[in-house]
């Protein structure tokens, strides 16, 4: 994966610089061509000679250095990179990039880069939690920058908390998955459903569930970053849609049903992540229901099972379903794969800590119609989204 890849690493000033020396050593040994840029502050921790020795190339420290041949150094570095990594990324460099400031070598290279950029923050826990830093991280995430989040533990300053540079294994995993996935969904149309549906009881009340939309939005983001045309049919959520995605907002299961059916023939892959209400009130009262009686009975009727219908009518489309379970996860998952005629089902036990509704992470089992099951560890929803899409690509290749 890494062999022959041009990776440019921006090293900024933090104690974790010494760990990045190990990263450079690993990437160079794996066959990547590594160019290291260092800020002045980074050079207070480790000298450029360390990185020069490990990478086998001179280290870039000055925006105005004149390279031989009259080329423009930061533009050349940006244009020749398959990937740019900022590690460790300080609050300062994150702030500069988020604000569009390009006043040194690293910030100008990031601004000129057309390739993916991975940011690996590392700093004191209070700095990391600072709302300005969090706002900057959020806006860079929205713009499509990749992040490997810092880990929790004892920090060099003596404090405890989130702020340690992520484990090198996680950074290397992310590098591999980005380089492997770049553009593999180009030419494909993917429809993702996300969030809950809301089923009106009367003008001021409704039945719904705990879905936040995070898992579905992560899938839409991952597919878009990998080059797909993405349609995101979403129930009401408070998330910002990923860049470049067509969003179709819906409220009820009936609306989601119509939105999905209208677009089904034009897509190659459907990922039904939405938590669609199985039942809706048979009659939605036109006026607010008054509390006259001690008990109130609301009669429910079945909503259409959207995914089961897609399973019946599909032609070339590949179908991925989700299953939110609280017991007998695998047994129920195998039944749903067969009953809904799916190529893949992502089953999550929503009672586990760190899994299911509203969390940033999930724990899933990938269940295939041939009975295969892949059990995945707890991971960020975006990482799980990429893992699911890897299987989609593999299934499409196997089908040709
Ligand atoms: O949104 P988050 O907070 O990030 O939470 C993520 C999640 C828990 C919602 C997600 O991981 C998940 O499990 N989604 C599926 C929830 C669900 O409805 O599961 P189910 O087992 O009831 O349904 C099975 C499949 O049929 C699902 O793909 C569902 O979208 C689909 N379905 C269900 C009912 C229905 N009437 N029509 C459907 O198409």
JSON list of C-alpha atoms in Angstrom, two decimals, residues 49-193:
[
{"chain": "A", "resi": 49, "resn": "UNK", "atom": "CA", "xyz": [18.99, 15.74, 11.28]},
{"chain": "A", "resi": 50, "resn": "UNK", "atom": "CA", "xyz": [16.89, 13.05, 12.99]},
{"chain": "A", "resi": 51, "resn": "UNK", "atom": "CA", "xyz": [14.18, 13.24, 10.32]},
{"chain": "A", "resi": 52, "resn": "UNK", "atom": "CA", "xyz": [16.71, 13.63, 7.52]},
{"chain": "A", "resi": 53, "resn": "UNK", "atom": "CA", "xyz": [18.42, 10.42, 8.62]},
{"chain": "A", "resi": 54, "resn": "UNK", "atom": "CA", "xyz": [15.17, 8.48, 9.02]},
{"chain": "A", "resi": 55, "resn": "UNK", "atom": "CA", "xyz": [13.54, 9.69, 5.80]},
{"chain": "A", "resi": 56, "resn": "UNK", "atom": "CA", "xyz": [16.64, 9.76, 3.64]},
{"chain": "A", "resi": 57, "resn": "UNK", "atom": "CA", "xyz": [15.69, 13.23, 2.39]},
{"chain": "A", "resi": 58, "resn": "UNK", "atom": "CA", "xyz": [16.59, 16.74, 3.45]},
{"chain": "A", "resi": 59, "resn": "UNK", "atom": "CA", "xyz": [14.12, 18.33, 5.86]},
{"chain": "A", "resi": 60, "resn": "UNK", "atom": "CA", "xyz": [12.14, 21.43, 4.83]},
{"chain": "A", "resi": 61, "resn": "UNK", "atom": "CA", "xyz": [12.13, 24.23, 7.40]},
{"chain": "A", "resi": 62, "resn": "UNK", "atom": "CA", "xyz": [11.85, 27.50, 5.50]},
{"chain": "A", "resi": 63, "resn": "UNK", "atom": "CA", "xyz": [9.09, 28.82, 3.24]},
{"chain": "A", "resi": 64, "resn": "UNK", "atom": "CA", "xyz": [11.51, 31.07, 1.39]},
{"chain": "A", "resi": 65, "resn": "UNK", "atom": "CA", "xyz": [14.27, 28.58, 0.78]},
{"chain": "A", "resi": 66, "resn": "UNK", "atom": "CA", "xyz": [15.20, 28.65, -2.92]},
{"chain": "A", "resi": 67, "resn": "UNK", "atom": "CA", "xyz": [15.42, 25.11, -4.27]},
{"chain": "A", "resi": 68, "resn": "UNK", "atom": "CA", "xyz": [17.62, 24.38, -7.27]},
{"chain": "A", "resi": 69, "resn": "UNK", "atom": "CA", "xyz": [15.80, 24.70, -10.61]},
{"chain": "A", "resi": 70, "resn": "UNK", "atom": "CA", "xyz": [13.78, 27.78, -9.63]},
{"chain": "A", "resi": 71, "resn": "UNK", "atom": "CA", "xyz": [10.68, 25.82, -8.55]},
{"chain": "A", "resi": 72, "resn": "UNK", "atom": "CA", "xyz": [8.28, 27.05, -5.87]},
{"chain": "A", "resi": 73, "resn": "UNK", "atom": "CA", "xyz": [8.95, 24.83, -2.91]},
{"chain": "A", "resi": 74, "resn": "UNK", "atom": "CA", "xyz": [5.55, 24.76, -1.13]},
{"chain": "A", "resi": 75, "resn": "UNK", "atom": "CA", "xyz": [3.65, 24.30, -4.39]},
{"chain": "A", "resi": 76, "resn": "UNK", "atom": "CA", "xyz": [5.97, 21.49, -5.46]},
{"chain": "A", "resi": 77, "resn": "UNK", "atom": "CA", "xyz": [5.66, 19.72, -2.14]},
{"chain": "A", "resi": 78, "resn": "UNK", "atom": "CA", "xyz": [1.86, 20.02, -2.22]},
{"chain": "A", "resi": 79, "resn": "UNK", "atom": "CA", "xyz": [1.54, 18.93, -5.84]},
{"chain": "A", "resi": 80, "resn": "UNK", "atom": "CA", "xyz": [3.80, 15.91, -5.48]},
{"chain": "A", "resi": 81, "resn": "UNK", "atom": "CA", "xyz": [2.13, 14.53, -2.34]},
{"chain": "A", "resi": 82, "resn": "UNK", "atom": "CA", "xyz": [-0.32, 11.61, -2.30]},
{"chain": "A", "resi": 83, "resn": "UNK", "atom": "CA", "xyz": [-0.99, 12.42, 1.34]},
{"chain": "A", "resi": 84, "resn": "UNK", "atom": "CA", "xyz": [-0.13, 15.16, 3.82]},
{"chain": "A", "resi": 85, "resn": "UNK", "atom": "CA", "xyz": [0.03, 14.34, 7.53]},
{"chain": "A", "resi": 86, "resn": "UNK", "atom": "CA", "xyz": [0.28, 16.87, 10.35]},
{"chain": "A", "resi": 87, "resn": "UNK", "atom": "CA", "xyz": [1.74, 15.15, 13.41]},
{"chain": "A", "resi": 88, "resn": "UNK", "atom": "CA", "xyz": [1.85, 16.27, 16.09]},
{"chain": "A", "resi": 89, "resn": "UNK", "atom": "CA", "xyz": [-0.62, 19.03, 15.16]},
{"chain": "A", "resi": 90, "resn": "UNK", "atom": "CA", "xyz": [-0.64, 21.83, 17.71]},
{"chain": "A", "resi": 91, "resn": "UNK", "atom": "CA", "xyz": [-3.59, 24.09, 18.55]},
{"chain": "A", "resi": 92, "resn": "UNK", "atom": "CA", "xyz": [-1.70, 26.79, 16.64]},
{"chain": "A", "resi": 93, "resn": "UNK", "atom": "CA", "xyz": [-1.43, 24.99, 13.28]},
{"chain": "A", "resi": 94, "resn": "UNK", "atom": "CA", "xyz": [-5.03, 23.73, 13.60]},
{"chain": "A", "resi": 95, "resn": "UNK", "atom": "CA", "xyz": [-6.20, 27.30, 14.25]},
{"chain": "A", "resi": 96, "resn": "UNK", "atom": "CA", "xyz": [-4.24, 28.67, 11.32]},
{"chain": "A", "resi": 97, "resn": "UNK", "atom": "CA", "xyz": [-5.60, 26.14, 8.84]},
{"chain": "A", "resi": 98, "resn": "UNK", "atom": "CA", "xyz": [-9.16, 26.54, 10.13]},
{"chain": "A", "resi": 99, "resn": "UNK", "atom": "CA", "xyz": [-8.87, 30.32, 9.63]},
{"chain": "A", "resi": 100, "resn": "UNK", "atom": "CA", "xyz": [-7.23, 30.09, 6.21]},
{"chain": "A", "resi": 101, "resn": "UNK", "atom": "CA", "xyz": [-3.93, 31.54, 7.40]},
{"chain": "A", "resi": 102, "resn": "UNK", "atom": "CA", "xyz": [-0.94, 30.51, 5.30]},
{"chain": "A", "resi": 103, "resn": "UNK", "atom": "CA", "xyz": [2.14, 32.25, 6.67]},
{"chain": "A", "resi": 104, "resn": "UNK", "atom": "CA", "xyz": [4.73, 29.48, 6.91]},
{"chain": "A", "resi": 105, "resn": "UNK", "atom": "CA", "xyz": [5.83, 26.39, 5.01]},
{"chain": "A", "resi": 106, "resn": "UNK", "atom": "CA", "xyz": [3.43, 23.90, 6.60]},
{"chain": "A", "resi": 107, "resn": "UNK", "atom": "CA", "xyz": [0.31, 26.08, 6.39]},
{"chain": "A", "resi": 108, "resn": "UNK", "atom": "CA", "xyz": [1.04, 27.02, 2.76]},
{"chain": "A", "resi": 109, "resn": "UNK", "atom": "CA", "xyz": [1.60, 23.38, 1.77]},
{"chain": "A", "resi": 110, "resn": "UNK", "atom": "CA", "xyz": [-1.71, 22.37, 3.44]},
{"chain": "A", "resi": 111, "resn": "UNK", "atom": "CA", "xyz": [-3.52, 25.19, 1.67]},
{"chain": "A", "resi": 112, "resn": "UNK", "atom": "CA", "xyz": [-2.09, 24.21, -1.71]},
{"chain": "A", "resi": 113, "resn": "UNK", "atom": "CA", "xyz": [-2.57, 20.45, -1.25]},
{"chain": "A", "resi": 114, "resn": "UNK", "atom": "CA", "xyz": [-5.15, 18.71, -3.45]},
{"chain": "A", "resi": 115, "resn": "UNK", "atom": "CA", "xyz": [-4.58, 15.35, -1.75]},
{"chain": "A", "resi": 116, "resn": "UNK", "atom": "CA", "xyz": [-6.12, 14.11, 1.53]},
{"chain": "A", "resi": 117, "resn": "UNK", "atom": "CA", "xyz": [-4.74, 15.69, 4.71]},
{"chain": "A", "resi": 118, "resn": "UNK", "atom": "CA", "xyz": [-4.65, 13.79, 8.02]},
{"chain": "A", "resi": 119, "resn": "UNK", "atom": "CA", "xyz": [-4.41, 15.87, 11.17]},
{"chain": "A", "resi": 120, "resn": "UNK", "atom": "CA", "xyz": [-3.16, 14.18, 14.36]},
{"chain": "A", "resi": 121, "resn": "UNK", "atom": "CA", "xyz": [-3.68, 16.66, 17.21]},
{"chain": "A", "resi": 122, "resn": "UNK", "atom": "CA", "xyz": [-1.58, 16.44, 20.37]},
{"chain": "A", "resi": 123, "resn": "UNK", "atom": "CA", "xyz": [-1.64, 19.01, 23.16]},
{"chain": "A", "resi": 124, "resn": "UNK", "atom": "CA", "xyz": [-2.52, 19.65, 26.79]},
{"chain": "A", "resi": 125, "resn": "UNK", "atom": "CA", "xyz": [-6.03, 18.45, 27.73]},
{"chain": "A", "resi": 126, "resn": "UNK", "atom": "CA", "xyz": [-7.28, 21.95, 28.57]},
{"chain": "A", "resi": 127, "resn": "UNK", "atom": "CA", "xyz": [-6.01, 23.29, 25.27]},
{"chain": "A", "resi": 128, "resn": "UNK", "atom": "CA", "xyz": [-7.66, 20.37, 23.46]},
{"chain": "A", "resi": 129, "resn": "UNK", "atom": "CA", "xyz": [-10.98, 20.97, 25.22]},
{"chain": "A", "resi": 130, "resn": "UNK", "atom": "CA", "xyz": [-10.83, 24.73, 24.63]},
{"chain": "A", "resi": 131, "resn": "UNK", "atom": "CA", "xyz": [-13.95, 25.70, 22.72]},
{"chain": "A", "resi": 132, "resn": "UNK", "atom": "CA", "xyz": [-11.99, 27.62, 20.10]},
{"chain": "A", "resi": 133, "resn": "UNK", "atom": "CA", "xyz": [-9.86, 24.54, 19.37]},
{"chain": "A", "resi": 134, "resn": "UNK", "atom": "CA", "xyz": [-12.97, 22.34, 19.29]},
{"chain": "A", "resi": 135, "resn": "UNK", "atom": "CA", "xyz": [-14.69, 24.79, 16.94]},
{"chain": "A", "resi": 136, "resn": "UNK", "atom": "CA", "xyz": [-11.63, 24.77, 14.65]},
{"chain": "A", "resi": 137, "resn": "UNK", "atom": "CA", "xyz": [-11.52, 20.96, 14.67]},
{"chain": "A", "resi": 138, "resn": "UNK", "atom": "CA", "xyz": [-15.22, 20.79, 13.84]},
{"chain": "A", "resi": 139, "resn": "UNK", "atom": "CA", "xyz": [-14.95, 23.21, 10.94]},
{"chain": "A", "resi": 140, "resn": "UNK", "atom": "CA", "xyz": [-11.93, 21.36, 9.50]},
{"chain": "A", "resi": 141, "resn": "UNK", "atom": "CA", "xyz": [-13.82, 18.08, 9.84]},
{"chain": "A", "resi": 142, "resn": "UNK", "atom": "CA", "xyz": [-16.73, 19.62, 7.93]},
{"chain": "A", "resi": 143, "resn": "UNK", "atom": "CA", "xyz": [-14.31, 20.65, 5.20]},
{"chain": "A", "resi": 144, "resn": "UNK", "atom": "CA", "xyz": [-13.19, 17.05, 4.73]},
{"chain": "A", "resi": 145, "resn": "UNK", "atom": "CA", "xyz": [-9.91, 16.98, 6.65]},
{"chain": "A", "resi": 146, "resn": "UNK", "atom": "CA", "xyz": [-9.19, 13.59, 8.21]},
{"chain": "A", "resi": 147, "resn": "UNK", "atom": "CA", "xyz": [-8.44, 13.28, 11.92]},
{"chain": "A", "resi": 148, "resn": "UNK", "atom": "CA", "xyz": [-6.82, 10.69, 14.12]},
{"chain": "A", "resi": 149, "resn": "UNK", "atom": "CA", "xyz": [-8.08, 11.76, 17.52]},
{"chain": "A", "resi": 150, "resn": "UNK", "atom": "CA", "xyz": [-5.64, 12.07, 20.42]},
{"chain": "A", "resi": 151, "resn": "UNK", "atom": "CA", "xyz": [-5.84, 9.39, 23.07]},
{"chain": "A", "resi": 152, "resn": "UNK", "atom": "CA", "xyz": [-6.57, 9.70, 26.78]},
{"chain": "A", "resi": 153, "resn": "UNK", "atom": "CA", "xyz": [-3.85, 9.23, 29.39]},
{"chain": "A", "resi": 154, "resn": "UNK", "atom": "CA", "xyz": [-1.07, 10.92, 31.31]},
{"chain": "A", "resi": 155, "resn": "UNK", "atom": "CA", "xyz": [0.27, 13.89, 29.36]},
{"chain": "A", "resi": 156, "resn": "UNK", "atom": "CA", "xyz": [3.87, 15.09, 29.32]},
{"chain": "A", "resi": 157, "resn": "UNK", "atom": "CA", "xyz": [2.84, 18.20, 31.31]},
{"chain": "A", "resi": 158, "resn": "UNK", "atom": "CA", "xyz": [1.63, 15.94, 34.15]},
{"chain": "A", "resi": 159, "resn": "UNK", "atom": "CA", "xyz": [-2.09, 16.42, 33.47]},
{"chain": "A", "resi": 160, "resn": "UNK", "atom": "CA", "xyz": [-4.44, 13.50, 32.77]},
{"chain": "A", "resi": 161, "resn": "UNK", "atom": "CA", "xyz": [-6.93, 13.52, 29.92]},
{"chain": "A", "resi": 162, "resn": "UNK", "atom": "CA", "xyz": [-7.33, 13.56, 26.14]},
{"chain": "A", "resi": 163, "resn": "UNK", "atom": "CA", "xyz": [-4.39, 15.08, 24.32]},
{"chain": "A", "resi": 164, "resn": "UNK", "atom": "CA", "xyz": [-1.76, 12.37, 23.77]},
{"chain": "A", "resi": 165, "resn": "UNK", "atom": "CA", "xyz": [-0.78, 11.81, 20.14]},
{"chain": "A", "resi": 166, "resn": "UNK", "atom": "CA", "xyz": [-2.82, 8.81, 18.93]},
{"chain": "A", "resi": 167, "resn": "UNK", "atom": "CA", "xyz": [-1.06, 5.44, 18.93]},
{"chain": "A", "resi": 168, "resn": "UNK", "atom": "CA", "xyz": [1.11, 5.08, 15.84]},
{"chain": "A", "resi": 169, "resn": "UNK", "atom": "CA", "xyz": [-0.81, 1.92, 14.88]},
{"chain": "A", "resi": 170, "resn": "UNK", "atom": "CA", "xyz": [-4.02, 3.97, 14.60]},
{"chain": "A", "resi": 171, "resn": "UNK", "atom": "CA", "xyz": [-2.28, 6.62, 12.51]},
{"chain": "A", "resi": 172, "resn": "UNK", "atom": "CA", "xyz": [-0.79, 3.95, 10.23]},
{"chain": "A", "resi": 173, "resn": "UNK", "atom": "CA", "xyz": [-4.21, 2.24, 9.89]},
{"chain": "A", "resi": 174, "resn": "UNK", "atom": "CA", "xyz": [-5.76, 5.53, 8.84]},
{"chain": "A", "resi": 175, "resn": "UNK", "atom": "CA", "xyz": [-2.94, 6.22, 6.33]},
{"chain": "A", "resi": 176, "resn": "UNK", "atom": "CA", "xyz": [-3.43, 2.76, 4.81]},
{"chain": "A", "resi": 177, "resn": "UNK", "atom": "CA", "xyz": [-7.18, 3.06, 4.60]},
{"chain": "A", "resi": 178, "resn": "UNK", "atom": "CA", "xyz": [-7.06, 6.51, 3.01]},
{"chain": "A", "resi": 179, "resn": "UNK", "atom": "CA", "xyz": [-4.45, 5.52, 0.45]},
{"chain": "A", "resi": 180, "resn": "UNK", "atom": "CA", "xyz": [-6.30, 2.28, -0.32]},
{"chain": "A", "resi": 181, "resn": "UNK", "atom": "CA", "xyz": [-9.71, 3.88, -0.61]},
{"chain": "A", "resi": 182, "resn": "UNK", "atom": "CA", "xyz": [-8.90, 7.00, -2.56]},
{"chain": "A", "resi": 183, "resn": "UNK", "atom": "CA", "xyz": [-11.49, 7.23, -5.34]},
{"chain": "A", "resi": 184, "resn": "UNK", "atom": "CA", "xyz": [-12.68, 3.60, -5.21]},
{"chain": "A", "resi": 185, "resn": "UNK", "atom": "CA", "xyz": [-16.36, 4.73, -5.30]},
{"chain": "A", "resi": 186, "resn": "UNK", "atom": "CA", "xyz": [-15.87, 7.01, -8.33]},
{"chain": "A", "resi": 187, "resn": "UNK", "atom": "CA", "xyz": [-18.71, 6.48, -10.80]},
{"chain": "A", "resi": 188, "resn": "UNK", "atom": "CA", "xyz": [-20.97, 4.85, -8.19]},
{"chain": "A", "resi": 189, "resn": "UNK", "atom": "CA", "xyz": [-24.19, 6.26, -6.75]},
{"chain": "A", "resi": 190, "resn": "UNK", "atom": "CA", "xyz": [-24.87, 5.46, -3.13]},
{"chain": "A", "resi": 191, "resn": "UNK", "atom": "CA", "xyz": [-28.11, 6.16, -1.26]},
{"chain": "A", "resi": 192, "resn": "UNK", "atom": "CA", "xyz": [-27.82, 6.23, 2.53]},
{"chain": "A", "resi": 193, "resn": "UNK", "atom": "CA", "xyz": [-30.73, 6.58, 4.94]}
]
